[in-house]
Structures are given as C-alpha cells and as structure tokens.
C-alpha cells in the first residue's frame, strides 16, 4: 500500500523521451470502485511560476507504465499537451 503523500513526492517521467513532466498535484479517484482513474500533474508557467499560472496535465491510469520507489514512468504524447 502506498500513501498519497508518498505518491505525490515521486517524479513523473515520460518513457518516450525521458523528460520529467513534474510531480503529482492531485489524483482522480472513482468513488464507486475506489480505483485511481488518473493522476494530475501540475506544471508551472513562466519564470519559476512567478508570472505564470500552474497548468494541469491529466494522465489516465492506463498510461502509467511503472511506479518505482522514486519515479513514476508514464506514456505521454506531449504533442497533444
């Protein structure tokens, strides 16, 4: 079992190019089944987030390849982002 706080501290990395997408800011849970439907990555805007807004990237649970001790590997097409 993994605590949400542990899950949020992991880096999310795209397996297609090895690029870090960010960290988990939220989780979408199906209340009827109790299963995680998607993870939501918060990406800051311009200049260290000072003059931009945070953007959300929703990654469906089916796109998660592996949850490791420090990293979550996902399949993500950045062209649609």
CSV table of N, CA and C in Angstrom, one decimal:
chain,number,residue,atom,x,y,z
A,1,UNK,N,0.8,-1.2,0.0
A,1,UNK,CA,0.0,0.0,0.0
A,1,UNK,C,0.9,1.2,0.0
A,2,UNK,N,0.5,2.3,-0.8
A,2,UNK,CA,1.2,3.5,-0.9
A,2,UNK,C,0.4,4.6,-0.4
A,3,UNK,N,0.9,5.5,0.5
A,3,UNK,CA,0.2,6.7,0.9
A,3,UNK,C,0.2,7.7,-0.1
A,4,UNK,N,-0.8,8.6,-0.2
A,4,UNK,CA,-0.9,9.6,-1.2
A,4,UNK,C,0.3,10.6,-1.0
A,5,UNK,N,0.8,10.9,0.2
A,5,UNK,CA,1.9,11.8,0.3
A,5,UNK,C,3.2,11.2,-0.3
A,6,UNK,N,3.3,9.9,-0.2
A,6,UNK,CA,4.5,9.2,-0.9
A,6,UNK,C,4.4,9.3,-2.4
A,7,UNK,N,3.1,9.1,-2.8
A,7,UNK,CA,2.9,9.1,-4.3
A,7,UNK,C,3.1,10.5,-4.9
A,8,UNK,N,2.8,11.5,-4.2
A,8,UNK,CA,3.0,12.9,-4.7
A,8,UNK,C,4.4,13.3,-4.7
A,9,UNK,N,5.3,12.7,-3.9
A,9,UNK,CA,6.7,13.1,-3.9
A,9,UNK,C,7.5,12.5,-5.0
A,10,UNK,N,7.0,11.6,-5.8
A,10,UNK,CA,7.7,10.9,-6.9
A,10,UNK,C,7.7,11.8,-8.1
A,11,UNK,N,8.8,11.8,-8.8
A,11,UNK,CA,8.9,12.5,-10.1
A,11,UNK,C,8.1,11.7,-11.2
A,12,UNK,N,7.4,12.4,-12.1
A,12,UNK,CA,6.7,11.7,-13.2
A,12,UNK,C,7.5,11.9,-14.4
A,13,UNK,N,7.9,10.8,-15.1
A,13,UNK,CA,8.8,10.8,-16.2
A,13,UNK,C,8.2,10.1,-17.4
A,14,UNK,N,8.3,10.8,-18.6
A,14,UNK,CA,7.8,10.2,-19.8
A,14,UNK,C,8.7,9.2,-20.4
A,15,UNK,N,8.3,8.0,-20.6
A,15,UNK,CA,9.2,6.9,-21.1
A,15,UNK,C,9.5,7.1,-22.6
A,16,UNK,N,8.8,7.9,-23.3
A,16,UNK,CA,9.0,8.2,-24.7
A,16,UNK,C,10.3,9.0,-24.9
A,17,UNK,N,10.6,9.9,-24.0
A,17,UNK,CA,11.8,10.8,-24.2
A,17,UNK,C,12.6,11.0,-22.9
A,18,UNK,N,12.2,10.4,-21.8
A,18,UNK,CA,13.0,10.5,-20.6
A,18,UNK,C,12.8,11.9,-19.9
A,19,UNK,N,11.9,12.7,-20.4
A,19,UNK,CA,11.7,14.0,-19.8
A,19,UNK,C,10.8,14.0,-18.6
A,20,UNK,N,11.2,14.8,-17.6
A,20,UNK,CA,10.4,14.9,-16.3
A,20,UNK,C,9.2,15.8,-16.6
A,21,UNK,N,8.0,15.3,-16.3
A,21,UNK,CA,6.8,16.0,-16.6
A,21,UNK,C,6.4,16.9,-15.4
A,22,UNK,N,6.9,16.5,-14.2
A,22,UNK,CA,6.5,17.2,-13.0
A,22,UNK,C,6.2,16.3,-11.8
A,23,UNK,N,5.4,16.8,-10.9
A,23,UNK,CA,5.0,16.0,-9.8
A,23,UNK,C,3.5,15.9,-9.7
A,24,UNK,N,3.0,14.9,-9.0
A,24,UNK,CA,1.6,14.8,-8.9
A,24,UNK,C,1.0,15.8,-8.0
A,25,UNK,N,0.0,16.5,-8.4
A,25,UNK,CA,-0.6,17.6,-7.6
A,25,UNK,C,-2.0,17.1,-7.1
A,26,UNK,N,-2.6,16.1,-7.8
A,26,UNK,CA,-3.9,15.6,-7.4
A,26,UNK,C,-4.1,14.2,-8.1
A,27,UNK,N,-5.1,13.5,-7.6
A,27,UNK,CA,-5.4,12.2,-8.0
A,27,UNK,C,-6.9,12.1,-8.3
A,28,UNK,N,-7.3,11.6,-9.4
A,28,UNK,CA,-8.7,11.4,-9.7
A,28,UNK,C,-9.1,10.0,-9.3
A,29,UNK,N,-10.0,9.9,-8.3
A,29,UNK,CA,-10.4,8.6,-7.8
A,29,UNK,C,-11.9,8.3,-8.1
A,30,UNK,N,-12.2,7.1,-8.6
A,30,UNK,CA,-13.6,6.7,-8.9
A,30,UNK,C,-14.2,6.3,-7.5
A,31,UNK,N,-15.1,7.1,-7.0
A,31,UNK,CA,-15.7,6.8,-5.7
A,31,UNK,C,-16.4,5.5,-5.6
A,32,UNK,N,-17.0,5.0,-6.7
A,32,UNK,CA,-17.8,3.8,-6.6
A,32,UNK,C,-16.9,2.6,-6.6
A,33,UNK,N,-15.7,2.6,-7.3
A,33,UNK,CA,-14.8,1.5,-7.3
A,33,UNK,C,-13.6,1.6,-6.4
A,34,UNK,N,-13.3,2.9,-6.0
A,34,UNK,CA,-12.1,3.1,-5.2
A,34,UNK,C,-10.8,3.1,-5.9
A,35,UNK,N,-10.9,3.0,-7.3
A,35,UNK,CA,-9.7,2.9,-8.1
A,35,UNK,C,-9.3,4.3,-8.6
A,36,UNK,N,-8.0,4.4,-8.7
A,36,UNK,CA,-7.4,5.7,-9.3
A,36,UNK,C,-7.7,5.7,-10.8
A,37,UNK,N,-8.4,6.7,-11.3
A,37,UNK,CA,-8.7,6.9,-12.7
A,37,UNK,C,-7.6,7.6,-13.4
A,38,UNK,N,-7.0,8.6,-12.8
A,38,UNK,CA,-5.9,9.4,-13.4
A,38,UNK,C,-5.1,10.1,-12.4
A,39,UNK,N,-3.9,10.5,-12.8
A,39,UNK,CA,-3.1,11.4,-12.0
A,39,UNK,C,-3.0,12.8,-12.7
A,40,UNK,N,-2.9,13.8,-11.9
A,40,UNK,CA,-2.9,15.2,-12.4
A,40,UNK,C,-1.6,15.8,-12.0
A,41,UNK,N,-0.8,16.2,-13.1
A,41,UNK,CA,0.5,16.8,-12.9
A,41,UNK,C,0.3,18.3,-13.0
A,42,UNK,N,0.9,19.0,-12.0
A,42,UNK,CA,0.9,20.4,-12.0
A,42,UNK,C,2.2,20.9,-12.6
A,43,UNK,N,2.1,21.7,-13.6
A,43,UNK,CA,3.3,22.3,-14.3
A,43,UNK,C,3.2,23.8,-14.2
A,44,UNK,N,4.3,24.4,-13.7
A,44,UNK,CA,4.3,25.8,-13.5
A,44,UNK,C,4.5,26.5,-14.8
A,45,UNK,N,4.0,27.7,-14.9
A,45,UNK,CA,4.1,28.5,-16.1
A,45,UNK,C,5.5,29.2,-16.2
A,46,UNK,N,5.6,30.4,-16.6
A,46,UNK,CA,6.8,31.1,-16.9
A,46,UNK,C,7.6,31.5,-15.7
A,47,UNK,N,8.9,31.6,-15.8
A,47,UNK,CA,9.8,32.2,-14.8
A,47,UNK,C,9.5,31.6,-13.4
A,48,UNK,N,9.8,30.4,-13.3
A,48,UNK,CA,9.7,29.7,-12.0
A,48,UNK,C,8.3,29.8,-11.3
A,49,UNK,N,7.3,30.0,-12.2
A,49,UNK,CA,5.9,30.0,-11.7
A,49,UNK,C,5.5,31.4,-11.1
A,50,UNK,N,6.5,32.4,-11.1
A,50,UNK,CA,6.1,33.7,-10.5
A,50,UNK,C,5.1,34.5,-11.3
A,51,UNK,N,5.3,34.4,-12.7
A,51,UNK,CA,4.5,35.3,-13.5
A,51,UNK,C,3.6,34.4,-14.4
A,52,UNK,N,3.5,33.2,-14.1
A,52,UNK,CA,2.6,32.3,-14.9
A,52,UNK,C,1.7,31.6,-14.0
A,53,UNK,N,0.8,30.8,-14.6
A,53,UNK,CA,-0.1,30.0,-13.8
A,53,UNK,C,0.2,28.6,-13.9
A,54,UNK,N,-0.2,27.8,-12.9
A,54,UNK,CA,0.0,26.4,-13.0
A,54,UNK,C,-0.9,25.7,-14.0
A,55,UNK,N,-0.4,24.9,-14.8
A,55,UNK,CA,-1.2,24.2,-15.8
A,55,UNK,C,-1.3,22.7,-15.4
A,56,UNK,N,-2.4,22.1,-15.6
A,56,UNK,CA,-2.7,20.7,-15.3
A,56,UNK,C,-2.5,19.8,-16.5
A,57,UNK,N,-1.9,18.7,-16.3
A,57,UNK,CA,-1.8,17.7,-17.3
A,57,UNK,C,-2.4,16.4,-16.7
A,58,UNK,N,-3.5,15.9,-17.3
A,58,UNK,CA,-4.2,14.7,-16.8
A,58,UNK,C,-3.7,13.5,-17.5
A,59,UNK,N,-3.2,12.5,-16.7
A,59,UNK,CA,-2.6,11.3,-17.3
A,59,UNK,C,-3.5,10.2,-16.8
A,60,UNK,N,-4.2,9.5,-17.7
A,60,UNK,CA,-5.0,8.3,-17.3
A,60,UNK,C,-4.2,7.2,-16.7
A,61,UNK,N,-4.8,6.5,-15.7
A,61,UNK,CA,-4.1,5.5,-15.0
A,61,UNK,C,-3.6,4.4,-16.0
A,62,UNK,N,-4.3,4.2,-17.1
A,62,UNK,CA,-3.9,3.2,-18.1
A,62,UNK,C,-2.5,3.6,-18.8
A,63,UNK,N,-2.1,4.8,-18.7
A,63,UNK,CA,-0.9,5.3,-19.3
A,63,UNK,C,0.3,5.2,-18.4
A,64,UNK,N,0.1,4.7,-17.1
A,64,UNK,CA,1.2,4.5,-16.2
A,64,UNK,C,1.8,3.2,-16.5
A,65,UNK,N,3.1,3.2,-16.7
A,65,UNK,CA,3.9,2.1,-17.1
A,65,UNK,C,4.4,1.4,-15.8
A,66,UNK,N,5.0,2.2,-14.9
A,66,UNK,CA,5.6,1.6,-13.7
A,66,UNK,C,5.6,2.6,-12.6
A,67,UNK,N,5.4,2.2,-11.4
A,67,UNK,CA,5.5,3.0,-10.2
A,67,UNK,C,6.7,2.5,-9.4
A,68,UNK,N,7.8,3.3,-9.4
A,68,UNK,CA,9.0,2.9,-8.8
A,68,UNK,C,9.1,3.5,-7.4
A,69,UNK,N,10.3,3.4,-6.8
A,69,UNK,CA,10.5,3.9,-5.4
A,69,UNK,C,10.6,5.5,-5.5
A,70,UNK,N,11.2,6.0,-6.6
A,70,UNK,CA,11.4,7.4,-6.7
A,70,UNK,C,10.7,8.1,-7.9
A,71,UNK,N,10.3,7.2,-8.8
A,71,UNK,CA,9.8,7.7,-10.1
A,71,UNK,C,8.5,7.0,-10.6
A,72,UNK,N,7.7,7.7,-11.2
A,72,UNK,CA,6.5,7.1,-11.9
A,72,UNK,C,6.7,7.3,-13.4
A,73,UNK,N,6.8,6.1,-14.1
A,73,UNK,CA,7.0,6.2,-15.6
A,73,UNK,C,5.7,6.1,-16.2
A,74,UNK,N,5.5,7.1,-17.2
A,74,UNK,CA,4.2,7.1,-17.9
A,74,UNK,C,4.5,7.2,-19.4
A,75,UNK,N,3.5,6.8,-20.2
A,75,UNK,CA,3.5,7.0,-21.6
A,75,UNK,C,2.6,8.2,-21.9
A,76,UNK,N,3.3,9.3,-22.5
A,76,UNK,CA,2.6,10.5,-22.6
A,76,UNK,C,3.0,11.2,-24.0
A,77,UNK,N,2.0,11.5,-24.8
A,77,UNK,CA,2.2,12.2,-26.1
A,77,UNK,C,2.2,13.7,-25.8
A,78,UNK,N,3.4,14.3,-25.8
A,78,UNK,CA,3.5,15.8,-25.5
A,78,UNK,C,2.9,16.6,-26.6
A,79,UNK,N,2.7,16.1,-27.8
A,79,UNK,CA,2.2,16.8,-28.9
A,79,UNK,C,0.8,17.2,-28.7
A,80,UNK,N,0.0,16.4,-27.9
A,80,UNK,CA,-1.4,16.8,-27.6
A,80,UNK,C,-1.5,17.6,-26.4
A,81,UNK,N,-0.4,17.9,-25.7
A,81,UNK,CA,-0.4,18.7,-24.5
A,81,UNK,C,-0.4,20.2,-24.8
